[in-house]
């Protein structure tokens, strides 16, 4: 019995490894993300905006279950807040066809697969936050974990550079002058800069998996998540889907971004 169980586990790992190699290495994820060249360019930024509501709903569902309101908690957790993207639908379809053998799935099992796809979206957000953070550190020497904190830095740099370049007595004198008397940023320009950066970040989020998938495949994260998913599907009728840490990390990046922006706003 022990030997049979070990053989089954090895066979499962081999199937998952083959799936990861086929779909989440560079060539595979490029094929997946070809589907994003369409309405996903609009769905991805909408999902980023809806993600805090999604997390709040999951947390409220967990709290409701803990205090004994199991039916209400289940209702909350069943709400579909995020919009399904073409990429996530492809991932779900391939999991069902290749890892689950096209077996009939219960609504509970389908929800578990949807939760797995939502985790991939959260990882895409985390990847975008890291890209924004790196951009701020490399270009401006400032910690900018999100668009909120990056926007005034970028708009300030543009306004300052433009003012120095167009200073009547030359750019060298302008550099000294505006070093003493900082140029004021028009509110409309800051808002416009934020909108442009948010659009760029949404584009990055849409295709962030092209970078994130191979890294997660190489570190074994994809395999571990898929094995957990298959275990949960096998016991779907009696097991609740937990709150993935990736969702919390993505929202912590948002909170950190907002906190840094507030500190800088009130800093003398």
C-alpha positions as protocol buffer text, in pm:
chain_id: "A"
residue {
  index: 1
  type: UNK
  ca { x: 0 y: 0 z: 0 }
}
residue {
  index: 2
  type: UNK
  ca { x: 287 y: 232 z: 93 }
}
residue {
  index: 3
  type: UNK
  ca { x: 463 y: 156 z: -236 }
}
residue {
  index: 4
  type: UNK
  ca { x: 145 y: 222 z: -434 }
}
residue {
  index: 5
  type: UNK
  ca { x: 97 y: 555 z: -257 }
}
residue {
  index: 6
  type: UNK
  ca { x: 458 y: 658 z: -330 }
}
residue {
  index: 7
  type: UNK
  ca { x: 422 y: 560 z: -694 }
}
residue {
  index: 8
  type: UNK
  ca { x: 104 y: 765 z: -722 }
}
residue {
  index: 9
  type: UNK
  ca { x: 279 y: 1066 z: -568 }
}
residue {
  index: 10
  type: UNK
  ca { x: 574 y: 1033 z: -807 }
}
residue {
  index: 11
  type: UNK
  ca { x: 340 y: 1002 z: -1105 }
}
residue {
  index: 12
  type: UNK
  ca { x: 152 y: 1314 z: -992 }
}
residue {
  index: 13
  type: UNK
  ca { x: 476 y: 1513 z: -955 }
}
residue {
  index: 14
  type: UNK
  ca { x: 587 y: 1399 z: -1300 }
}
residue {
  index: 15
  type: UNK
  ca { x: 255 y: 1512 z: -1452 }
}
residue {
  index: 16
  type: UNK
  ca { x: 275 y: 1849 z: -1279 }
}
residue {
  index: 17
  type: UNK
  ca { x: 639 y: 1897 z: -1380 }
}
residue {
  index: 18
  type: UNK
  ca { x: 551 y: 1825 z: -1743 }
}
residue {
  index: 19
  type: UNK
  ca { x: 261 y: 2071 z: -1724 }
}
residue {
  index: 20
  type: UNK
  ca { x: 483 y: 2345 z: -1575 }
}
residue {
  index: 21
  type: UNK
  ca { x: 752 y: 2285 z: -1835 }
}
residue {
  index: 22
  type: UNK
  ca { x: 498 y: 2301 z: -2117 }
}
residue {
  index: 23
  type: UNK
  ca { x: 304 y: 2611 z: -2008 }
}
residue {
  index: 24
  type: UNK
  ca { x: 508 y: 2815 z: -1761 }
}
residue {
  index: 25
  type: UNK
  ca { x: 858 y: 2812 z: -1902 }
}
residue {
  index: 26
  type: UNK
  ca { x: 938 y: 3104 z: -2136 }
}
residue {
  index: 27
  type: UNK
  ca { x: 808 y: 2951 z: -2460 }
}
residue {
  index: 28
  type: UNK
  ca { x: 491 y: 2824 z: -2293 }
}
residue {
  index: 29
  type: UNK
  ca { x: 405 y: 3146 z: -2114 }
}
residue {
  index: 30
  type: UNK
  ca { x: 462 y: 3344 z: -2434 }
}
residue {
  index: 31
  type: UNK
  ca { x: 200 y: 3124 z: -2602 }
}
residue {
  index: 32
  type: UNK
  ca { x: -37 y: 3179 z: -2310 }
}
residue {
  index: 33
  type: UNK
  ca { x: 4 y: 3555 z: -2313 }
}
residue {
  index: 34
  type: UNK
  ca { x: -63 y: 3582 z: -2685 }
}
residue {
  index: 35
  type: UNK
  ca { x: -429 y: 3561 z: -2577 }
}
residue {
  index: 36
  type: UNK
  ca { x: -383 y: 3885 z: -2379 }
}
residue {
  index: 37
  type: UNK
  ca { x: -355 y: 4085 z: -2702 }
}
residue {
  index: 38
  type: UNK
  ca { x: -719 y: 4182 z: -2695 }
}
residue {
  index: 39
  type: UNK
  ca { x: -976 y: 4260 z: -2429 }
}
residue {
  index: 40
  type: UNK
  ca { x: -734 y: 4153 z: -2155 }
}
residue {
  index: 41
  type: UNK
  ca { x: -568 y: 4491 z: -2203 }
}
residue {
  index: 42
  type: UNK
  ca { x: -883 y: 4636 z: -2043 }
}
residue {
  index: 43
  type: UNK
  ca { x: -968 y: 4349 z: -1809 }
}
residue {
  index: 44
  type: UNK
  ca { x: -627 y: 4344 z: -1639 }
}
residue {
  index: 45
  type: UNK
  ca { x: -637 y: 4707 z: -1513 }
}
residue {
  index: 46
  type: UNK
  ca { x: -998 y: 4659 z: -1402 }
}
residue {
  index: 47
  type: UNK
  ca { x: -894 y: 4353 z: -1203 }
}
residue {
  index: 48
  type: UNK
  ca { x: -614 y: 4553 z: -1039 }
}
residue {
  index: 49
  type: UNK
  ca { x: -876 y: 4807 z: -928 }
}
residue {
  index: 50
  type: UNK
  ca { x: -1112 y: 4531 z: -809 }
}
residue {
  index: 51
  type: UNK
  ca { x: -843 y: 4332 z: -627 }
}
residue {
  index: 52
  type: UNK
  ca { x: -880 y: 4514 z: -289 }
}
residue {
  index: 53
  type: UNK
  ca { x: -1256 y: 4444 z: -298 }
}
residue {
  index: 54
  type: UNK
  ca { x: -1183 y: 4080 z: -379 }
}
residue {
  index: 55
  type: UNK
  ca { x: -946 y: 4050 z: -81 }
}
residue {
  index: 56
  type: UNK
  ca { x: -1192 y: 4226 z: 150 }
}
residue {
  index: 57
  type: UNK
  ca { x: -1466 y: 3983 z: 44 }
}
residue {
  index: 58
  type: UNK
  ca { x: -1242 y: 3683 z: 112 }
}
residue {
  index: 59
  type: UNK
  ca { x: -1147 y: 3817 z: 455 }
}
residue {
  index: 60
  type: UNK
  ca { x: -1509 y: 3893 z: 543 }
}
residue {
  index: 61
  type: UNK
  ca { x: -1601 y: 3539 z: 438 }
}
residue {
  index: 62
  type: UNK
  ca { x: -1332 y: 3392 z: 663 }
}
residue {
  index: 63
  type: UNK
  ca { x: -1444 y: 3606 z: 959 }
}
residue {
  index: 64
  type: UNK
  ca { x: -1807 y: 3507 z: 904 }
}
residue {
  index: 65
  type: UNK
  ca { x: -1716 y: 3138 z: 908 }
}
residue {
  index: 66
  type: UNK
  ca { x: -1507 y: 3183 z: 1225 }
}
residue {
  index: 67
  type: UNK
  ca { x: -1795 y: 3341 z: 1415 }
}
residue {
  index: 68
  type: UNK
  ca { x: -2036 y: 3068 z: 1308 }
}
residue {
  index: 69
  type: UNK
  ca { x: -2206 y: 3234 z: 1009 }
}
residue {
  index: 70
  type: UNK
  ca { x: -2097 y: 2957 z: 775 }
}
residue {
  index: 71
  type: UNK
  ca { x: -2370 y: 3004 z: 516 }
}
residue {
  index: 72
  type: UNK
  ca { x: -2313 y: 3379 z: 493 }
}
residue {
  index: 73
  type: UNK
  ca { x: -1935 y: 3323 z: 481 }
}
residue {
  index: 74
  type: UNK
  ca { x: -1977 y: 3075 z: 199 }
}
residue {
  index: 75
  type: UNK
  ca { x: -2199 y: 3321 z: 12 }
}
residue {
  index: 76
  type: UNK
  ca { x: -1936 y: 3594 z: 45 }
}
residue {
  index: 77
  type: UNK
  ca { x: -1655 y: 3369 z: -73 }
}
residue {
  index: 78
  type: UNK
  ca { x: -1863 y: 3258 z: -372 }
}
residue {
  index: 79
  type: UNK
  ca { x: -1885 y: 3615 z: -506 }
}
residue {
  index: 80
  type: UNK
  ca { x: -1694 y: 3650 z: -833 }
}
residue {
  index: 81
  type: UNK
  ca { x: -1534 y: 3991 z: -806 }
}
residue {
  index: 82
  type: UNK
  ca { x: -1250 y: 3959 z: -1057 }
}
residue {
  index: 83
  type: UNK
  ca { x: -1317 y: 3945 z: -1430 }
}
residue {
  index: 84
  type: UNK
  ca { x: -1190 y: 3628 z: -1600 }
}
residue {
  index: 85
  type: UNK
  ca { x: -917 y: 3709 z: -1851 }
}
residue {
  index: 86
  type: UNK
  ca { x: -841 y: 3519 z: -2168 }
}
residue {
  index: 87
  type: UNK
  ca { x: -509 y: 3408 z: -2019 }
}
residue {
  index: 88
  type: UNK
  ca { x: -668 y: 3281 z: -1697 }
}
residue {
  index: 89
  type: UNK
  ca { x: -936 y: 3095 z: -1895 }
}
residue {
  index: 90
  type: UNK
  ca { x: -662 y: 2925 z: -2097 }
}
residue {
  index: 91
  type: UNK
  ca { x: -480 y: 2822 z: -1780 }
}
residue {
  index: 92
  type: UNK
  ca { x: -800 y: 2684 z: -1627 }
}
residue {
  index: 93
  type: UNK
  ca { x: -891 y: 2494 z: -1943 }
}
residue {
  index: 94
  type: UNK
  ca { x: -549 y: 2334 z: -1966 }
}
residue {
  index: 95
  type: UNK
  ca { x: -551 y: 2233 z: -1601 }
}
residue {
  index: 96
  type: UNK
  ca { x: -889 y: 2067 z: -1649 }
}
residue {
  index: 97
  type: UNK
  ca { x: -785 y: 1892 z: -1972 }
}
residue {
  index: 98
  type: UNK
  ca { x: -427 y: 1792 z: -1892 }
}
residue {
  index: 99
  type: UNK
  ca { x: -406 y: 1750 z: -1513 }
}
residue {
  index: 100
  type: UNK
  ca { x: -763 y: 1648 z: -1436 }
}
residue {
  index: 101
  type: UNK
  ca { x: -813 y: 1440 z: -1750 }
}
residue {
  index: 102
  type: UNK
  ca { x: -1128 y: 1621 z: -1854 }
}
residue {
  index: 103
  type: UNK
  ca { x: -1314 y: 1475 z: -1556 }
}
residue {
  index: 104
  type: UNK
  ca { x: -1653 y: 1631 z: -1466 }
}
residue {
  index: 105
  type: UNK
  ca { x: -1598 y: 1899 z: -1204 }
}
residue {
  index: 106
  type: UNK
  ca { x: -1824 y: 2013 z: -923 }
}
residue {
  index: 107
  type: UNK
  ca { x: -1892 y: 2388 z: -879 }
}
residue {
  index: 108
  type: UNK
  ca { x: -1666 y: 2369 z: -571 }
}
residue {
  index: 109
  type: UNK
  ca { x: -1379 y: 2226 z: -776 }
}
residue {
  index: 110
  type: UNK
  ca { x: -1421 y: 2489 z: -1047 }
}
residue {
  index: 111
  type: UNK
  ca { x: -1404 y: 2758 z: -780 }
}
residue {
  index: 112
  type: UNK
  ca { x: -1075 y: 2613 z: -654 }
}
residue {
  index: 113
  type: UNK
  ca { x: -932 y: 2634 z: -1006 }
}
residue {
  index: 114
  type: UNK
  ca { x: -1057 y: 2994 z: -1037 }
}
residue {
  index: 115
  type: UNK
  ca { x: -886 y: 3073 z: -705 }
}
residue {
  index: 116
  type: UNK
  ca { x: -563 y: 2935 z: -847 }
}
residue {
  index: 117
  type: UNK
  ca { x: -598 y: 3167 z: -1148 }
}
residue {
  index: 118
  type: UNK
  ca { x: -663 y: 3460 z: -912 }
}
residue {
  index: 119
  type: UNK
  ca { x: -335 y: 3385 z: -733 }
}
residue {
  index: 120
  type: UNK
  ca { x: -154 y: 3416 z: -1069 }
}
residue {
  index: 121
  type: UNK
  ca { x: -315 y: 3762 z: -1108 }
}
residue {
  index: 122
  type: UNK
  ca { x: -191 y: 3862 z: -762 }
}
residue {
  index: 123
  type: UNK
  ca { x: 161 y: 3750 z: -855 }
}
residue {
  index: 124
  type: UNK
  ca { x: 137 y: 3968 z: -1168 }
}
residue {
  index: 125
  type: UNK
  ca { x: 52 y: 4265 z: -945 }
}
residue {
  index: 126
  type: UNK
  ca { x: 345 y: 4189 z: -716 }
}
residue {
  index: 127
  type: UNK
  ca { x: 574 y: 4170 z: -1020 }
}
residue {
  index: 128
  type: UNK
  ca { x: 450 y: 4511 z: -1137 }
}
residue {
  index: 129
  type: UNK
  ca { x: 510 y: 4658 z: -791 }
}
residue {
  index: 130
  type: UNK
  ca { x: 868 y: 4527 z: -800 }
}
residue {
  index: 131
  type: UNK
  ca { x: 919 y: 4678 z: -1147 }
}
residue {
  index: 132
  type: UNK
  ca { x: 787 y: 5015 z: -1025 }
}
residue {
  index: 133
  type: UNK
  ca { x: 1004 y: 4994 z: -711 }
}
residue {
  index: 134
  type: UNK
  ca { x: 1314 y: 4916 z: -918 }
}
residue {
  index: 135
  type: UNK
  ca { x: 1234 y: 5203 z: -1156 }
}
residue {
  index: 136
  type: UNK
  ca { x: 1212 y: 5450 z: -871 }
}
residue {
  index: 137
  type: UNK
  ca { x: 1533 y: 5328 z: -708 }
}
residue {
  index: 138
  type: UNK
  ca { x: 1739 y: 5318 z: -1028 }
}
residue {
  index: 139
  type: UNK
  ca { x: 1617 y: 5638 z: -1195 }
}
residue {
  index: 140
  type: UNK
  ca { x: 1535 y: 5859 z: -897 }
}
residue {
  index: 141
  type: UNK
  ca { x: 1700 y: 5699 z: -594 }
}
residue {
  index: 142
  type: UNK
  ca { x: 1362 y: 5682 z: -420 }
}
residue {
  index: 143
  type: UNK
  ca { x: 1152 y: 5392 z: -291 }
}
residue {
  index: 144
  type: UNK
  ca { x: 837 y: 5383 z: -503 }
}
residue {
  index: 145
  type: UNK
  ca { x: 647 y: 5055 z: -451 }
}
residue {
  index: 146
  type: UNK
  ca { x: 349 y: 5177 z: -654 }
}
residue {
  index: 147
  type: UNK
  ca { x: 214 y: 5436 z: -894 }
}
residue {
  index: 148
  type: UNK
  ca { x: 88 y: 5662 z: -613 }
}
residue {
  index: 149
  type: UNK
  ca { x: 440 y: 5720 z: -480 }
}
residue {
  index: 150
  type: UNK
  ca { x: 605 y: 5718 z: -825 }
}
residue {
  index: 151
  type: UNK
  ca { x: 377 y: 5982 z: -980 }
}
residue {
  index: 152
  type: UNK
  ca { x: 493 y: 6294 z: -790 }
}
residue {
  index: 153
  type: UNK
  ca { x: 855 y: 6183 z: -832 }
}
residue {
  index: 154
  type: UNK
  ca { x: 821 y: 6151 z: -1210 }
}
residue {
  index: 155
  type: UNK
  ca { x: 611 y: 6465 z: -1255 }
}
residue {
  index: 156
  type: UNK
  ca { x: 848 y: 6663 z: -1032 }
}
residue {
  index: 157
  type: UNK
  ca { x: 1148 y: 6549 z: -1234 }
}
residue {
  index: 158
  type: UNK
  ca { x: 980 y: 6645 z: -1563 }
}
residue {
  index: 159
  type: UNK
  ca { x: 867 y: 6987 z: -1437 }
}
residue {
  index: 160
  type: UNK
  ca { x: 1207 y: 7061 z: -1284 }
}
residue {
  index: 161
  type: UNK
  ca { x: 1398 y: 6954 z: -1595 }
}
residue {
  index: 162
  type: UNK
  ca { x: 1172 y: 7159 z: -1820 }
}
residue {
  index: 163
  type: UNK
  ca { x: 1206 y: 7468 z: -1601 }
}
residue {
  index: 164
  type: UNK
  ca { x: 1587 y: 7435 z: -1586 }
}
residue {
  index: 165
  type: UNK
  ca { x: 1616 y: 7387 z: -1962 }
}
residue {
  index: 166
  type: UNK
  ca { x: 1400 y: 7692 z: -2036 }
}
residue {
  index: 167
  type: UNK
  ca { x: 1551 y: 7921 z: -1773 }
}
residue {
  index: 168
  type: UNK
  ca { x: 1623 y: 8265 z: -1932 }
}
residue {
  index: 169
  type: UNK
  ca { x: 1982 y: 8279 z: -1807 }
}
residue {
  index: 170
  type: UNK
  ca { x: 2072 y: 7927 z: -1914 }
}
residue {
  index: 171
  type: UNK
  ca { x: 2037 y: 7579 z: -1771 }
}
residue {
  index: 172
  type: UNK
  ca { x: 2335 y: 7603 z: -1534 }
}
residue {
  index: 173
  type: UNK
  ca { x: 2198 y: 7911 z: -1363 }
}
residue {
  index: 174
  type: UNK
  ca { x: 1853 y: 7754 z: -1377 }
}
residue {
  index: 175
  type: UNK
  ca { x: 1981 y: 7448 z: -1192 }
}
residue {
  index: 176
  type: UNK
  ca { x: 2110 y: 7668 z: -910 }
}
residue {
  index: 177
  type: UNK
  ca { x: 1798 y: 7886 z: -907 }
}
residue {
  index: 178
  type: UNK
  ca { x: 1550 y: 7599 z: -886 }
}
residue {
  index: 179
  type: UNK
  ca { x: 1773 y: 7424 z: -635 }
}
residue {
  index: 180
  type: UNK
  ca { x: 1699 y: 7715 z: -401 }
}
residue {
  index: 181
  type: UNK
  ca { x: 1346 y: 7794 z: -520 }
}
residue {
  index: 182
  type: UNK
  ca { x: 1181 y: 7464 z: -620 }
}
residue {
  index: 183
  type: UNK
  ca { x: 942 y: 7482 z: -911 }
}
residue {
  index: 184
  type: UNK
  ca { x: 573 y: 7428 z: -832 }
}
residue {
  index: 185
  type: UNK
  ca { x: 399 y: 7134 z: -995 }
}
residue {
  index: 186
  type: UNK
  ca { x: 58 y: 7208 z: -1150 }
}
residue {
  index: 187
  type: UNK
  ca { x: -205 y: 6973 z: -1009 }
}
residue {
  index: 188
  type: UNK
  ca { x: -334 y: 6890 z: -1358 }
}
residue {
  index: 189
  type: UNK
  ca { x: 14 y: 6780 z: -1463 }
}
residue {
  index: 190
  type: UNK
  ca { x: 55 y: 6552 z: -1161 }
}
residue {
  index: 191
  type: UNK
  ca { x: -286 y: 6393 z: -1231 }
}
residue {
  index: 192
  type: UNK
  ca { x: -206 y: 6350 z: -1600 }
}
residue {
  index: 193
  type: UNK
  ca { x: 128 y: 6191 z: -1516 }
}
residue {
  index: 194
  type: UNK
  ca { x: -46 y: 5954 z: -1276 }
}
residue {
  index: 195
  type: UNK
  ca { x: -297 y: 5848 z: -1540 }
}
residue {
  index: 196
  type: UNK
  ca { x: -22 y: 5780 z: -1796 }
}
residue {
  index: 197
  type: UNK
  ca { x: 183 y: 5582 z: -1544 }
}
residue {
  index: 198
  type: UNK
  ca { x: -124 y: 5383 z: -1434 }
}
residue {
  index: 199
  type: UNK
  ca { x: -192 y: 5289 z: -1796 }
}
residue {
  index: 200
  type: UNK
  ca { x: 169 y: 5180 z: -1838 }
}
residue {
  index: 201
  type: UNK
  ca { x: 154 y: 4978 z: -1514 }
}
residue {
  index: 202
  type: UNK
  ca { x: -165 y: 4808 z: -1633 }
}
residue {
  index: 203
  type: UNK
  ca { x: 12 y: 4704 z: -1951 }
}
residue {
  index: 204
  type: UNK
  ca { x: 300 y: 4566 z: -1743 }
}
residue {
  index: 205
  type: UNK
  ca { x: 56 y: 4375 z: -1522 }
}
residue {
  index: 206
  type: UNK
  ca { x: -115 y: 4221 z: -1826 }
}
residue {
  index: 207
  type: UNK
  ca { x: 212 y: 4068 z: -1945 }
}
residue {
  index: 208
  type: UNK
  ca { x: 394 y: 4034 z: -1611 }
}
residue {
  index: 209
  type: UNK
  ca { x: 350 y: 3657 z: -1624 }
}
residue {
  index: 210
  type: UNK
  ca { x: 602 y: 3640 z: -1907 }
}
residue {
  index: 211
  type: UNK
  ca { x: 865 y: 3721 z: -1643 }
}
residue {
  index: 212
  type: UNK
  ca { x: 694 y: 3580 z: -1335 }
}
residue {
  index: 213
  type: UNK
  ca { x: 599 y: 3239 z: -1476 }
}
residue {
  index: 214
  type: UNK
  ca { x: 952 y: 3121 z: -1567 }
}
residue {
  index: 215
  type: UNK
  ca { x: 1086 y: 3244 z: -1232 }
}
residue {
  index: 216
  type: UNK
  ca { x: 814 y: 3059 z: -1041 }
}
residue {
  index: 217
  type: UNK
  ca { x: 870 y: 2750 z: -1255 }
}
residue {
  index: 218
  type: UNK
  ca { x: 1244 y: 2758 z: -1181 }
}
residue {
  index: 219
  type: UNK
  ca { x: 1192 y: 2799 z: -805 }
}
residue {
  index: 220
  type: UNK
  ca { x: 925 y: 2528 z: -784 }
}
residue {
  index: 221
  type: UNK
  ca { x: 644 y: 2764 z: -682 }
}
residue {
  index: 222
  type: UNK
  ca { x: 422 y: 2665 z: -973 }
}
residue {
  index: 223
  type: UNK
  ca { x: 464 y: 2296 z: -897 }
}
residue {
  index: 224
  type: UNK
  ca { x: 383 y: 2337 z: -527 }
}
residue {
  index: 225
  type: UNK
  ca { x: 72 y: 2544 z: -603 }
}
residue {
  index: 226
  type: UNK
  ca { x: -51 y: 2295 z: -862 }
}
residue {
  index: 227
  type: UNK
  ca { x: 4 y: 1996 z: -632 }
}
residue {
  index: 228
  type: UNK
  ca { x: -192 y: 2177 z: -357 }
}
residue {
  index: 229
  type: UNK
  ca { x: -464 y: 2256 z: -608 }
}
residue {
  index: 230
  type: UNK
  ca { x: -497 y: 1892 z: -715 }
}
residue {
  index: 231
  type: UNK
  ca { x: -506 y: 1780 z: -351 }
}
residue {
  index: 232
  type: UNK
  ca { x: -786 y: 2029 z: -280 }
}
residue {
  index: 233
  type: UNK
  ca { x: -982 y: 1924 z: -588 }
}
residue {
  index: 234
  type: UNK
  ca { x: -956 y: 1561 z: -473 }
}
residue {
  index: 235
  type: UNK
  ca { x: -1115 y: 1663 z: -140 }
}
residue {
  index: 236
  type: UNK
  ca { x: -1319 y: 1952 z: -281 }
}
residue {
  index: 237
  type: UNK
  ca { x: -1647 y: 1868 z: -111 }
}
residue {
  index: 238
  type: UNK
  ca { x: -1504 y: 1893 z: 239 }
}
residue {
  index: 239
  type: UNK
  ca { x: -1223 y: 2141 z: 219 }
}
residue {
  index: 240
  type: UNK
  ca { x: -1239 y: 2519 z: 212 }
}
residue {
  index: 241
  type: UNK
  ca { x: -999 y: 2716 z: -3 }
}
residue {
  index: 242
  type: UNK
  ca { x: -764 y: 2921 z: 215 }
}
residue {
  index: 243
  type: UNK
  ca { x: -660 y: 3281 z: 163 }
}
residue {
  index: 244
  type: UNK
  ca { x: -343 y: 3273 z: -48 }
}
residue {
  index: 245
  type: UNK
  ca { x: -52 y: 3481 z: 87 }
}
residue {
  index: 246
  type: UNK
  ca { x: 3 y: 3629 z: -260 }
}
residue {
  index: 247
  type: UNK
  ca { x: -319 y: 3830 z: -226 }
}
residue {
  index: 248
  type: UNK
  ca { x: -202 y: 3971 z: 106 }
}
residue {
  index: 249
  type: UNK
  ca { x: 143 y: 4059 z: -33 }
}
residue {
  index: 250
  type: UNK
  ca { x: -14 y: 4242 z: -327 }
}
residue {
  index: 251
  type: UNK
  ca { x: -230 y: 4451 z: -95 }
}
residue {
  index: 252
  type: UNK
  ca { x: 62 y: 4516 z: 143 }
}
residue {
  index: 253
  type: UNK
  ca { x: 242 y: 4671 z: -154 }
}
residue {
  index: 254
  type: UNK
  ca { x: -58 y: 4902 z: -204 }
}
residue {
  index: 255
  type: UNK
  ca { x: -65 y: 4996 z: 163 }
}
residue {
  index: 256
  type: UNK
  ca { x: 311 y: 5063 z: 164 }
}
residue {
  index: 257
  type: UNK
  ca { x: 274 y: 5274 z: -150 }
}
residue {
  index: 258
  type: UNK
  ca { x: -1 y: 5484 z: 9 }
}
residue {
  index: 259
  type: UNK
  ca { x: 195 y: 5517 z: 335 }
}
residue {
  index: 260
  type: UNK
  ca { x: 508 y: 5642 z: 158 }
}
residue {
  index: 261
  type: UNK
  ca { x: 300 y: 5893 z: -37 }
}
residue {
  index: 262
  type: UNK
  ca { x: 139 y: 6029 z: 282 }
}
residue {
  index: 263
  type: UNK
  ca { x: 476 y: 6062 z: 455 }
}
residue {
  index: 264
  type: UNK
  ca { x: 622 y: 6251 z: 161 }
}
residue {
  index: 265
  type: UNK
  ca { x: 314 y: 6474 z: 139 }
}
residue {
  index: 266
  type: UNK
  ca { x: 355 y: 6598 z: 496 }
}
residue {
  index: 267
  type: UNK
  ca { x: 734 y: 6596 z: 502 }
}
residue {
  index: 268
  type: UNK
  ca { x: 872 y: 6951 z: 525 }
}
